[in-house]
PDB file of C-alpha atoms and ligand atoms in Angstrom:
ATOM      1  CA  UNK A   1       0.090  -0.067  -0.162  1.00 51.00           C
ATOM      2  CA  UNK A   2       1.562   3.096  -0.695  1.00 64.00           C
ATOM      3  CA  UNK A   3       0.717   5.537   2.659  1.00 78.00           C
ATOM      4  CA  UNK A   4      -0.974   3.816   5.416  1.00 89.00           C
ATOM      5  CA  UNK A   5      -3.723   6.260   6.541  1.00 93.00           C
ATOM      6  CA  UNK A   6      -3.035   5.536  10.106  1.00 93.00           C
ATOM      7  CA  UNK A   7       0.534   5.813   9.802  1.00 91.00           C
ATOM      8  CA  UNK A   8       0.738   8.733   7.889  1.00 93.00           C
ATOM      9  CA  UNK A   9      -1.782  11.642   6.796  1.00 94.00           C
ATOM     10  CA  UNK A  10      -2.194  10.596   2.996  1.00 91.00           C
ATOM     11  CA  UNK A  11      -2.503  13.221   0.492  1.00 90.00           C
ATOM     12  CA  UNK A  12      -6.099  14.013  -0.752  1.00 91.00           C
ATOM     13  CA  UNK A  13      -7.665  15.655  -3.719  1.00 93.00           C
ATOM     14  CA  UNK A  14     -10.799  16.655  -5.324  1.00 95.00           C
ATOM     15  CA  UNK A  15     -11.469  13.552  -7.427  1.00 97.00           C
ATOM     16  CA  UNK A  16     -10.728  10.366  -5.528  1.00 98.00           C
ATOM     17  CA  UNK A  17      -7.730   8.814  -6.399  1.00 98.00           C
ATOM     18  CA  UNK A  18      -9.053   5.310  -5.383  1.00 98.00           C
ATOM     19  CA  UNK A  19     -13.073   4.150  -5.633  1.00 98.00           C
ATOM     20  CA  UNK A  20     -14.099   1.195  -4.200  1.00 99.00           C
ATOM     21  CA  UNK A  21     -17.777   0.190  -5.032  1.00 99.00           C
ATOM     22  CA  UNK A  22     -20.225  -2.814  -3.664  1.00 99.00           C
ATOM     23  CA  UNK A  23     -22.338  -3.178  -6.931  1.00 98.00           C
ATOM     24  CA  UNK A  24     -25.711  -3.998  -5.073  1.00 98.00           C
ATOM     25  CA  UNK A  25     -29.459  -4.205  -5.957  1.00 98.00           C
ATOM     26  CA  UNK A  26     -29.072  -6.287  -9.414  1.00 98.00           C
ATOM     27  CA  UNK A  27     -31.823  -8.863  -7.982  1.00 98.00           C
ATOM     28  CA  UNK A  28     -34.292  -6.179  -6.931  1.00 98.00           C
ATOM     29  CA  UNK A  29     -33.774  -4.328  -9.612  1.00 98.00           C
ATOM     30  CA  UNK A  30     -34.702  -7.362 -11.918  1.00 98.00           C
ATOM     31  CA  UNK A  31     -37.614  -8.586  -9.577  1.00 98.00           C
ATOM     32  CA  UNK A  32     -38.978  -5.151  -9.622  1.00 98.00           C
ATOM     33  CA  UNK A  33     -39.571  -5.586 -13.566  1.00 98.00           C
ATOM     34  CA  UNK A  34     -40.870  -9.104 -12.786  1.00 98.00           C
ATOM     35  CA  UNK A  35     -37.512 -10.371 -14.374  1.00 98.00           C
ATOM     36  CA  UNK A  36     -35.233 -13.187 -13.361  1.00 97.00           C
ATOM     37  CA  UNK A  37     -32.748 -12.111 -10.587  1.00 97.00           C
ATOM     38  CA  UNK A  38     -30.133 -13.246 -13.190  1.00 96.00           C
ATOM     39  CA  UNK A  39     -31.255 -10.456 -15.702  1.00 97.00           C
ATOM     40  CA  UNK A  40     -30.178  -7.668 -13.039  1.00 98.00           C
ATOM     41  CA  UNK A  41     -26.994  -9.256 -13.074  1.00 97.00           C
ATOM     42  CA  UNK A  42     -26.454  -9.552 -16.980  1.00 97.00           C
ATOM     43  CA  UNK A  43     -27.831  -5.688 -17.005  1.00 98.00           C
ATOM     44  CA  UNK A  44     -25.132  -4.943 -14.244  1.00 98.00           C
ATOM     45  CA  UNK A  45     -22.330  -5.306 -16.859  1.00 97.00           C
ATOM     46  CA  UNK A  46     -23.485  -2.418 -18.447  1.00 98.00           C
ATOM     47  CA  UNK A  47     -22.892  -0.397 -15.146  1.00 98.00           C
ATOM     48  CA  UNK A  48     -19.557  -1.654 -14.708  1.00 98.00           C
ATOM     49  CA  UNK A  49     -18.726  -0.271 -18.016  1.00 98.00           C
ATOM     50  CA  UNK A  50     -19.899   2.906 -17.795  1.00 98.00           C
ATOM     51  CA  UNK A  51     -18.250   3.187 -14.225  1.00 98.00           C
ATOM     52  CA  UNK A  52     -14.884   2.304 -15.882  1.00 98.00           C
ATOM     53  CA  UNK A  53     -14.961   4.623 -18.525  1.00 98.00           C
ATOM     54  CA  UNK A  54     -16.284   7.719 -16.481  1.00 98.00           C
ATOM     55  CA  UNK A  55     -13.663   6.836 -13.703  1.00 98.00           C
ATOM     56  CA  UNK A  56     -10.916   6.902 -16.874  1.00 98.00           C
ATOM     57  CA  UNK A  57     -12.425  10.253 -17.823  1.00 97.00           C
ATOM     58  CA  UNK A  58     -12.358  12.215 -14.225  1.00 97.00           C
ATOM     59  CA  UNK A  59      -8.559  10.711 -13.731  1.00 97.00           C
ATOM     60  CA  UNK A  60      -9.621   8.187 -10.943  1.00 98.00           C
ATOM     61  CA  UNK A  61      -6.336   5.912 -10.889  1.00 98.00           C
ATOM     62  CA  UNK A  62      -7.881   2.943  -9.189  1.00 98.00           C
ATOM     63  CA  UNK A  63     -11.486   1.359  -9.349  1.00 98.00           C
ATOM     64  CA  UNK A  64     -12.277  -1.434  -7.284  1.00 98.00           C
ATOM     65  CA  UNK A  65     -15.416  -3.456  -7.580  1.00 98.00           C
ATOM     66  CA  UNK A  66     -16.924  -6.153  -5.573  1.00 98.00           C
ATOM     67  CA  UNK A  67     -18.500  -8.798  -8.338  1.00 98.00           C
ATOM     68  CA  UNK A  68     -18.713 -11.853  -5.715  1.00 98.00           C
ATOM     69  CA  UNK A  69     -18.125 -12.553  -1.876  1.00 98.00           C
ATOM     70  CA  UNK A  70     -16.539 -15.295  -0.032  1.00 98.00           C
ATOM     71  CA  UNK A  71     -20.315 -15.437   1.032  1.00 98.00           C
ATOM     72  CA  UNK A  72     -22.003 -15.392  -2.397  1.00 98.00           C
ATOM     73  CA  UNK A  73     -21.343 -19.089  -2.552  1.00 98.00           C
ATOM     74  CA  UNK A  74     -24.429 -19.588  -0.520  1.00 98.00           C
ATOM     75  CA  UNK A  75     -26.833 -18.499  -3.148  1.00 98.00           C
ATOM     76  CA  UNK A  76     -28.929 -21.011  -5.332  1.00 97.00           C
ATOM     77  CA  UNK A  77     -26.749 -23.010  -7.646  1.00 97.00           C
ATOM     78  CA  UNK A  78     -28.293 -21.749 -10.796  1.00 96.00           C
ATOM     79  CA  UNK A  79     -27.697 -18.158  -9.744  1.00 96.00           C
ATOM     80  CA  UNK A  80     -23.894 -18.825  -8.746  1.00 97.00           C
ATOM     81  CA  UNK A  81     -23.391 -20.587 -12.281  1.00 97.00           C
ATOM     82  CA  UNK A  82     -24.831 -17.418 -14.448  1.00 97.00           C
ATOM     83  CA  UNK A  83     -22.767 -15.499 -12.382  1.00 97.00           C
ATOM     84  CA  UNK A  84     -19.796 -17.591 -13.197  1.00 97.00           C
ATOM     85  CA  UNK A  85     -21.009 -17.681 -16.743  1.00 97.00           C
ATOM     86  CA  UNK A  86     -21.099 -13.844 -16.943  1.00 97.00           C
ATOM     87  CA  UNK A  87     -17.779 -13.297 -15.423  1.00 97.00           C
ATOM     88  CA  UNK A  88     -16.211 -15.504 -18.212  1.00 97.00           C
ATOM     89  CA  UNK A  89     -18.269 -13.562 -20.870  1.00 97.00           C
ATOM     90  CA  UNK A  90     -16.910 -10.017 -19.915  1.00 97.00           C
ATOM     91  CA  UNK A  91     -13.488 -11.426 -19.617  1.00 97.00           C
ATOM     92  CA  UNK A  92     -13.735 -12.910 -23.338  1.00 96.00           C
ATOM     93  CA  UNK A  93     -15.428  -9.780 -24.557  1.00 96.00           C
ATOM     94  CA  UNK A  94     -14.067  -6.794 -22.843  1.00 96.00           C
ATOM     95  CA  UNK A  95     -10.133  -6.833 -22.552  1.00 96.00           C
ATOM     96  CA  UNK A  96      -9.933  -5.356 -26.092  1.00 96.00           C
ATOM     97  CA  UNK A  97     -11.805  -2.410 -24.957  1.00 96.00           C
ATOM     98  CA  UNK A  98      -9.748  -2.003 -21.289  1.00 98.00           C
ATOM     99  CA  UNK A  99      -6.862  -2.451 -23.628  1.00 97.00           C
ATOM    100  CA  UNK A 100      -7.931   0.793 -25.661  1.00 97.00           C
ATOM    101  CA  UNK A 101      -8.788   2.686 -22.573  1.00 97.00           C
ATOM    102  CA  UNK A 102      -5.124   2.119 -21.154  1.00 98.00           C
ATOM    103  CA  UNK A 103      -6.996  -0.150 -18.305  1.00 98.00           C
ATOM    104  CA  UNK A 104      -4.858  -2.573 -16.195  1.00 98.00           C
ATOM    105  CA  UNK A 105      -6.969  -5.458 -14.964  1.00 98.00           C
ATOM    106  CA  UNK A 106      -6.640  -7.117 -11.486  1.00 98.00           C
ATOM    107  CA  UNK A 107      -8.772  -9.645 -10.278  1.00 98.00           C
ATOM    108  CA  UNK A 108      -8.088 -10.237  -6.225  1.00 98.00           C
ATOM    109  CA  UNK A 109      -9.849 -13.020  -3.933  1.00 98.00           C
ATOM    110  CA  UNK A 110      -9.309 -17.037  -3.398  1.00 98.00           C
ATOM    111  CA  UNK A 111      -9.424 -17.700  -7.245  1.00 97.00           C
ATOM    112  CA  UNK A 112      -8.600 -21.459  -6.730  1.00 97.00           C
ATOM    113  CA  UNK A 113     -12.279 -21.699  -6.229  1.00 97.00           C
ATOM    114  CA  UNK A 114     -12.921 -21.038  -9.868  1.00 98.00           C
ATOM    115  CA  UNK A 115     -12.959 -23.585 -12.938  1.00 97.00           C
ATOM    116  CA  UNK A 116      -9.471 -24.105 -14.604  1.00 97.00           C
ATOM    117  CA  UNK A 117     -11.206 -22.175 -17.511  1.00 96.00           C
ATOM    118  CA  UNK A 118     -12.206 -19.101 -15.660  1.00 97.00           C
ATOM    119  CA  UNK A 119      -9.041 -19.188 -14.008  1.00 98.00           C
ATOM    120  CA  UNK A 120      -6.933 -19.309 -17.259  1.00 98.00           C
ATOM    121  CA  UNK A 121      -8.854 -16.413 -18.495  1.00 98.00           C
ATOM    122  CA  UNK A 122      -8.165 -14.300 -15.390  1.00 98.00           C
ATOM    123  CA  UNK A 123      -4.525 -14.670 -15.785  1.00 98.00           C
ATOM    124  CA  UNK A 124      -4.406 -14.087 -19.519  1.00 98.00           C
ATOM    125  CA  UNK A 125      -6.625 -11.001 -19.061  1.00 98.00           C
ATOM    126  CA  UNK A 126      -3.917  -9.886 -16.137  1.00 98.00           C
ATOM    127  CA  UNK A 127      -0.976 -10.370 -18.463  1.00 98.00           C
ATOM    128  CA  UNK A 128      -2.615  -8.916 -21.565  1.00 97.00           C
ATOM    129  CA  UNK A 129      -3.151  -5.481 -19.724  1.00 98.00           C
ATOM    130  CA  UNK A 130      -0.652  -5.674 -17.577  1.00 98.00           C
ATOM    131  CA  UNK A 131       1.366  -2.655 -18.760  1.00 98.00           C
ATOM    132  CA  UNK A 132      -1.450  -0.523 -18.764  1.00 98.00           C
ATOM    133  CA  UNK A 133      -1.304   2.166 -16.015  1.00 97.00           C
ATOM    134  CA  UNK A 134      -4.116   4.788 -17.024  1.00 98.00           C
ATOM    135  CA  UNK A 135      -6.610   3.181 -14.436  1.00 98.00           C
ATOM    136  CA  UNK A 136      -6.288   0.103 -12.434  1.00 98.00           C
ATOM    137  CA  UNK A 137      -9.591  -1.574 -12.287  1.00 98.00           C
ATOM    138  CA  UNK A 138      -9.546  -4.641  -9.431  1.00 98.00           C
ATOM    139  CA  UNK A 139     -12.517  -7.003  -9.769  1.00 98.00           C
ATOM    140  CA  UNK A 140     -12.745  -8.654  -6.149  1.00 98.00           C
ATOM    141  CA  UNK A 141     -14.191 -12.246  -7.030  1.00 98.00           C
ATOM    142  CA  UNK A 142     -14.572 -14.698  -4.093  1.00 98.00           C
ATOM    143  CA  UNK A 143     -12.973 -12.276  -2.282  1.00 98.00           C
ATOM    144  CA  UNK A 144     -13.933 -11.491   1.544  1.00 98.00           C
ATOM    145  CA  UNK A 145     -12.213  -8.861   3.758  1.00 98.00           C
ATOM    146  CA  UNK A 146     -11.465 -11.398   6.544  1.00 98.00           C
ATOM    147  CA  UNK A 147     -10.044 -14.060   3.764  1.00 98.00           C
ATOM    148  CA  UNK A 148      -7.716 -11.153   2.843  1.00 98.00           C
ATOM    149  CA  UNK A 149      -6.290 -10.456   6.606  1.00 98.00           C
ATOM    150  CA  UNK A 150      -5.997 -14.423   6.920  1.00 98.00           C
ATOM    151  CA  UNK A 151      -3.973 -15.056   3.681  1.00 98.00           C
ATOM    152  CA  UNK A 152      -1.836 -12.010   4.521  1.00 98.00           C
ATOM    153  CA  UNK A 153      -1.106 -13.092   7.965  1.00 98.00           C
ATOM    154  CA  UNK A 154      -0.170 -16.809   6.703  1.00 98.00           C
ATOM    155  CA  UNK A 155       1.974 -15.709   3.781  1.00 98.00           C
ATOM    156  CA  UNK A 156       3.645 -13.145   6.180  1.00 98.00           C
ATOM    157  CA  UNK A 157       4.372 -15.912   8.555  1.00 98.00           C
ATOM    158  CA  UNK A 158       5.495 -18.111   5.835  1.00 98.00           C
ATOM    159  CA  UNK A 159       8.178 -15.684   4.160  1.00 98.00           C
ATOM    160  CA  UNK A 160       9.256 -14.261   7.306  1.00 98.00           C
ATOM    161  CA  UNK A 161       8.965 -16.923  10.029  1.00 97.00           C
ATOM    162  CA  UNK A 162      11.327 -14.864  12.329  1.00 97.00           C
ATOM    163  CA  UNK A 163       8.341 -12.438  13.091  1.00 97.00           C
ATOM    164  CA  UNK A 164       6.448 -15.596  15.096  1.00 95.00           C
ATOM    165  CA  UNK A 165       9.240 -15.501  17.624  1.00 96.00           C
ATOM    166  CA  UNK A 166       9.385 -11.721  17.553  1.00 96.00           C
ATOM    167  CA  UNK A 167       5.897 -10.014  17.269  1.00 96.00           C
ATOM    168  CA  UNK A 168       6.946  -6.803  18.008  1.00 95.00           C
ATOM    169  CA  UNK A 169       8.534  -6.717  14.636  1.00 95.00           C
ATOM    170  CA  UNK A 170       4.696  -7.008  12.988  1.00 96.00           C
ATOM    171  CA  UNK A 171       4.412  -3.586  12.002  1.00 94.00           C
ATOM    172  CA  UNK A 172       1.294  -2.124   9.640  1.00 94.00           C
ATOM    173  CA  UNK A 173       4.003  -1.665   6.716  1.00 94.00           C
ATOM    174  CA  UNK A 174       4.999  -5.346   6.951  1.00 96.00           C
ATOM    175  CA  UNK A 175       1.523  -6.787   7.614  1.00 97.00           C
ATOM    176  CA  UNK A 176       0.044  -4.505   4.819  1.00 97.00           C
ATOM    177  CA  UNK A 177       2.560  -5.685   2.237  1.00 97.00           C
ATOM    178  CA  UNK A 178       1.254  -9.209   1.811  1.00 98.00           C
ATOM    179  CA  UNK A 179      -2.568  -7.979   1.394  1.00 98.00           C
ATOM    180  CA  UNK A 180      -4.189  -8.813  -1.683  1.00 98.00           C
ATOM    181  CA  UNK A 181      -4.247  -5.196  -2.711  1.00 98.00           C
ATOM    182  CA  UNK A 182      -0.708  -4.366  -1.571  1.00 97.00           C
ATOM    183  CA  UNK A 183       0.034  -2.147  -4.614  1.00 96.00           C
ATOM    184  CA  UNK A 184      -2.753  -0.191  -4.309  1.00 97.00           C
ATOM    185  CA  UNK A 185      -3.710   3.127  -2.027  1.00 97.00           C
ATOM    186  CA  UNK A 186      -6.416   2.779   0.709  1.00 97.00           C
ATOM    187  CA  UNK A 187      -9.957   3.596  -1.050  1.00 98.00           C
ATOM    188  CA  UNK A 188     -10.878   7.188  -0.630  1.00 98.00           C
ATOM    189  CA  UNK A 189     -14.308   6.929  -1.311  1.00 98.00           C
ATOM    190  CA  UNK A 190     -16.444   3.879  -1.242  1.00 98.00           C
ATOM    191  CA  UNK A 191     -19.661   3.495  -2.434  1.00 99.00           C
ATOM    192  CA  UNK A 192     -22.667   0.970  -2.039  1.00 99.00           C
ATOM    193  CA  UNK A 193     -25.744   0.918  -4.232  1.00 99.00           C
ATOM    194  CA  UNK A 194     -29.220  -0.890  -3.614  1.00 98.00           C
ATOM    195  CA  UNK A 195     -29.917   0.883   0.013  1.00 98.00           C
ATOM    196  CA  UNK A 196     -28.133  -1.185   2.335  1.00 98.00           C
ATOM    197  CA  UNK A 197     -25.846   0.406   4.608  1.00 98.00           C
ATOM    198  CA  UNK A 198     -22.814  -2.235   5.780  1.00 98.00           C
ATOM    199  CA  UNK A 199     -19.663  -3.552   4.560  1.00 98.00           C
ATOM    200  CA  UNK A 200     -20.481  -7.125   3.969  1.00 98.00           C
ATOM    201  CA  UNK A 201     -17.211  -7.797   4.255  1.00 98.00           C
ATOM    202  CA  UNK A 202     -15.507  -6.007   1.467  1.00 98.00           C
ATOM    203  CA  UNK A 203     -11.935  -4.422   2.309  1.00 98.00           C
ATOM    204  CA  UNK A 204     -12.388  -4.149   5.863  1.00 97.00           C
ATOM    205  CA  UNK A 205      -8.856  -3.134   6.599  1.00 98.00           C
ATOM    206  CA  UNK A 206      -8.052  -0.942   3.701  1.00 98.00           C
ATOM    207  CA  UNK A 207     -11.446   0.938   4.435  1.00 98.00           C
ATOM    208  CA  UNK A 208     -10.177   2.366   7.865  1.00 97.00           C
ATOM    209  CA  UNK A 209     -10.570   6.051   6.459  1.00 98.00           C
ATOM    210  CA  UNK A 210     -12.702   5.848   3.431  1.00 98.00           C
ATOM    211  CA  UNK A 211     -15.644   8.337   3.053  1.00 98.00           C
ATOM    212  CA  UNK A 212     -18.698   5.796   2.842  1.00 98.00           C
ATOM    213  CA  UNK A 213     -21.535   6.872   0.602  1.00 98.00           C
ATOM    214  CA  UNK A 214     -24.499   4.844   0.220  1.00 98.00           C
ATOM    215  CA  UNK A 215     -27.068   5.390  -2.699  1.00 98.00           C
ATOM    216  CA  UNK A 216     -30.728   3.586  -3.143  1.00 98.00           C
ATOM    217  CA  UNK A 217     -30.268   3.505  -6.683  1.00 98.00           C
ATOM    218  CA  UNK A 218     -29.930  -0.322  -8.023  1.00 98.00           C
ATOM    219  CA  UNK A 219     -26.433  -1.228  -9.385  1.00 98.00           C
ATOM    220  CA  UNK A 220     -28.130  -1.619 -13.140  1.00 98.00           C
ATOM    221  CA  UNK A 221     -29.491   1.801 -12.725  1.00 98.00           C
ATOM    222  CA  UNK A 222     -26.101   3.665 -11.505  1.00 98.00           C
ATOM    223  CA  UNK A 223     -24.677   5.568 -14.632  1.00 98.00           C
ATOM    224  CA  UNK A 224     -22.397   8.339 -15.085  1.00 98.00           C
ATOM    225  CA  UNK A 225     -24.575  11.135 -13.352  1.00 98.00           C
ATOM    226  CA  UNK A 226     -24.899   8.962 -10.119  1.00 98.00           C
ATOM    227  CA  UNK A 227     -21.179   8.668 -10.037  1.00 98.00           C
ATOM    228  CA  UNK A 228     -20.900  12.570 -10.541  1.00 98.00           C
ATOM    229  CA  UNK A 229     -23.238  12.849  -7.731  1.00 98.00           C
ATOM    230  CA  UNK A 230     -21.294  10.661  -5.476  1.00 98.00           C
ATOM    231  CA  UNK A 231     -17.959  12.713  -6.529  1.00 98.00           C
ATOM    232  CA  UNK A 232     -19.502  15.538  -5.824  1.00 98.00           C
ATOM    233  CA  UNK A 233     -20.554  14.647  -2.252  1.00 98.00           C
ATOM    234  CA  UNK A 234     -17.176  13.237  -1.794  1.00 98.00           C
ATOM    235  CA  UNK A 235     -15.517  16.885  -2.522  1.00 98.00           C
ATOM    236  CA  UNK A 236     -17.351  18.310   0.367  1.00 97.00           C
ATOM    237  CA  UNK A 237     -16.118  15.947   3.043  1.00 97.00           C
ATOM    238  CA  UNK A 238     -13.595  17.064   5.120  1.00 97.00           C
ATOM    239  CA  UNK A 239     -11.027  14.306   5.594  1.00 96.00           C
ATOM    240  CA  UNK A 240      -9.410  14.915   9.230  1.00 96.00           C
ATOM    241  CA  UNK A 241      -7.520  11.813   9.772  1.00 96.00           C
ATOM    242  CA  UNK A 242      -7.928  11.917  13.483  1.00 96.00           C
ATOM    243  CA  UNK A 243      -7.063  15.838  13.248  1.00 95.00           C
ATOM    244  CA  UNK A 244      -9.568  18.891  14.531  1.00 97.00           C
ATOM    245  CA  UNK A 245     -11.332  20.962  11.749  1.00 96.00           C
ATOM    246  CA  UNK A 246      -9.151  24.003  13.236  1.00 97.00           C
ATOM    247  CA  UNK A 247      -6.006  22.525  12.314  1.00 94.00           C
ATOM    248  CA  UNK A 248      -6.912  21.725   8.970  1.00 93.00           C
ATOM    249  CA  UNK A 249      -8.149  25.222   8.285  1.00 91.00           C
ATOM    250  CA  UNK A 250      -4.919  26.930   9.687  1.00 93.00           C
ATOM    251  CA  UNK A 251      -2.704  24.255   7.496  1.00 81.00           C
ATOM    252  CA  UNK A 252      -4.598  25.361   4.411  1.00 79.00           C
ATOM    253  CA  UNK A 253      -4.091  29.194   5.516  1.00 80.00           C
ATOM    254  CA  UNK A 254      -0.462  28.759   5.784  1.00 70.00           C
TER     255      UNK A 254
HETATM  256  C1  IPE B   1     -25.215  -7.614  -6.409  1.00 70.98           C
HETATM  257  O1  IPE B   1     -26.697  -7.697  -6.401  1.00 70.98           O
HETATM  258  C2  IPE B   1     -24.478  -8.528  -7.004  1.00 70.98           C
HETATM  259  C3  IPE B   1     -23.795  -9.896  -6.382  1.00 70.98           C
HETATM  260  C4  IPE B   1     -23.721  -9.732  -5.107  1.00 70.98           C
HETATM  261  C5  IPE B   1     -23.089 -10.646  -7.010  1.00 70.98           C
HETATM  262  P1  IPE B   1     -27.494  -8.496  -5.659  1.00 70.98           P
HETATM  263  O2  IPE B   1     -27.667  -9.810  -6.381  1.00 70.98           O
HETATM  264  O3  IPE B   1     -27.262  -8.824  -4.120  1.00 70.98           O
HETATM  265  O4  IPE B   1     -28.883  -8.090  -5.752  1.00 70.98           O
HETATM  266  P2  IPE B   1     -30.078  -7.974  -4.541  1.00 70.98           P
HETATM  267  O5  IPE B   1     -29.272  -7.486  -3.210  1.00 70.98           O
HETATM  268  O6  IPE B   1     -30.556  -9.157  -4.070  1.00 70.98           O
HETATM  269  O7  IPE B   1     -31.176  -6.823  -5.006  1.00 70.98           O
HETATM  270  C1  IPE B   2     -22.144  -7.767  -1.373  1.00 70.98           C
HETATM  271  O1  IPE B   2     -23.587  -7.825  -1.545  1.00 70.98           O
HETATM  272  C2  IPE B   2     -21.567  -8.475  -2.622  1.00 70.98           C
HETATM  273  C3  IPE B   2     -21.350  -8.098  -3.820  1.00 70.98           C
HETATM  274  C4  IPE B   2     -21.803  -6.985  -4.330  1.00 70.98           C
HETATM  275  C5  IPE B   2     -20.455  -8.534  -4.438  1.00 70.98           C
HETATM  276  P1  IPE B   2     -24.612  -9.019  -1.133  1.00 70.98           P
HETATM  277  O2  IPE B   2     -25.880  -8.767  -1.742  1.00 70.98           O
HETATM  278  O3  IPE B   2     -24.006 -10.220  -1.221  1.00 70.98           O
HETATM  279  O4  IPE B   2     -24.775  -8.273   0.622  1.00 70.98           O
HETATM  280  P2  IPE B   2     -25.358  -8.827   1.942  1.00 70.98           P
HETATM  281  O5  IPE B   2     -25.631 -10.250   1.673  1.00 70.98           O
HETATM  282  O6  IPE B   2     -26.855  -7.851   1.439  1.00 70.98           O
HETATM  283  O7  IPE B   2     -24.929  -8.006   2.522  1.00 70.98           O
HETATM  284 MG1   MG B   3     -27.509  -7.915  -2.421  1.00 70.98          MG
END
C-alpha cells in the first residue's frame, strides 16, 4: 500500500484517487420488473462498463468493484452458475476495450475455487493488460476482507518465520505488504448501491479512513450522473484523519 492512513496523513484531492464500489441491487432491480434475478446481473455488466469509462475520463487511478463475495456461494446454484458465466463472458469480450482505454485489470480473491477455464481467462486478461497504467481496475471475486487478512497473515509468517518469535516487529507496513491489494493506495471513496448500509466483508482493513457513500439506486441504474453525484458529495467531505477541523483550516491558510 502506498501510504497507510493510520501511519501517515495521506495526500487528498478533489477527485478520489481510489474508488471502491459494492455493486448491489441487481436482484431487486430485476424483481421489480418481474424478471429473473439473473437479468439484473446481466444488466449490471453495462453499469460496470460505464463506471470504468467515467472513472477513466475523470482521472480516477484505481477502481475496485466487488463482484462476488466469499459468502455469495450460499446463493442458489443456478444463480452462482450464471454469475460465473457472466464473468467468463466479460473476460472474453471486454479485454480489447480495456486495452483501448489503458486499463490494467487485476482480480483479487481466492481464485482457486473457480473452474480452470475461468482461472485461465483471469490470468490471460491480467497479463494482456499488465502494461497499462491509466486506470487500475480491480475485480474482487470470491473475495472477503477476513479471507484477505488471514491469507496475508499466513503468507507473512511463511515468508518471514522470524516474525513469529519476535511479534513486535509486525508493524502495519510489514503486514499490509501481504494484503491482496498491497500495490494500491487505500480507497478514498467507498460507494454502495442498492440501499443497504453495510460493508458485507469487503475491504475491511483498507476502508479504515474511506468516505462512505450509500445510495438507494440499484446497480443496473447507476450511471455517469449517479457517479458524478457521489464525487460531488466526496468533494465536500472534510477528511480529518484524526485531526481537528481547526488544524486543517490553519494548514490551508498557511
Ligand atoms: C449484487 O446484487 C450482485 C452480487 C452480489 C453478485 P444482488 O444480487 O445482491 O442484488 P440484491 O441485493 O439481491 O437486489
Ligand atoms: C455484497 O452484496 C457483495 C457484492 C456486491 C458482490 P450482497 O448482496 O452479497 O450483500 P448482503 O448479503 O446483502 O450483505
Ligand atoms: Mg445484494
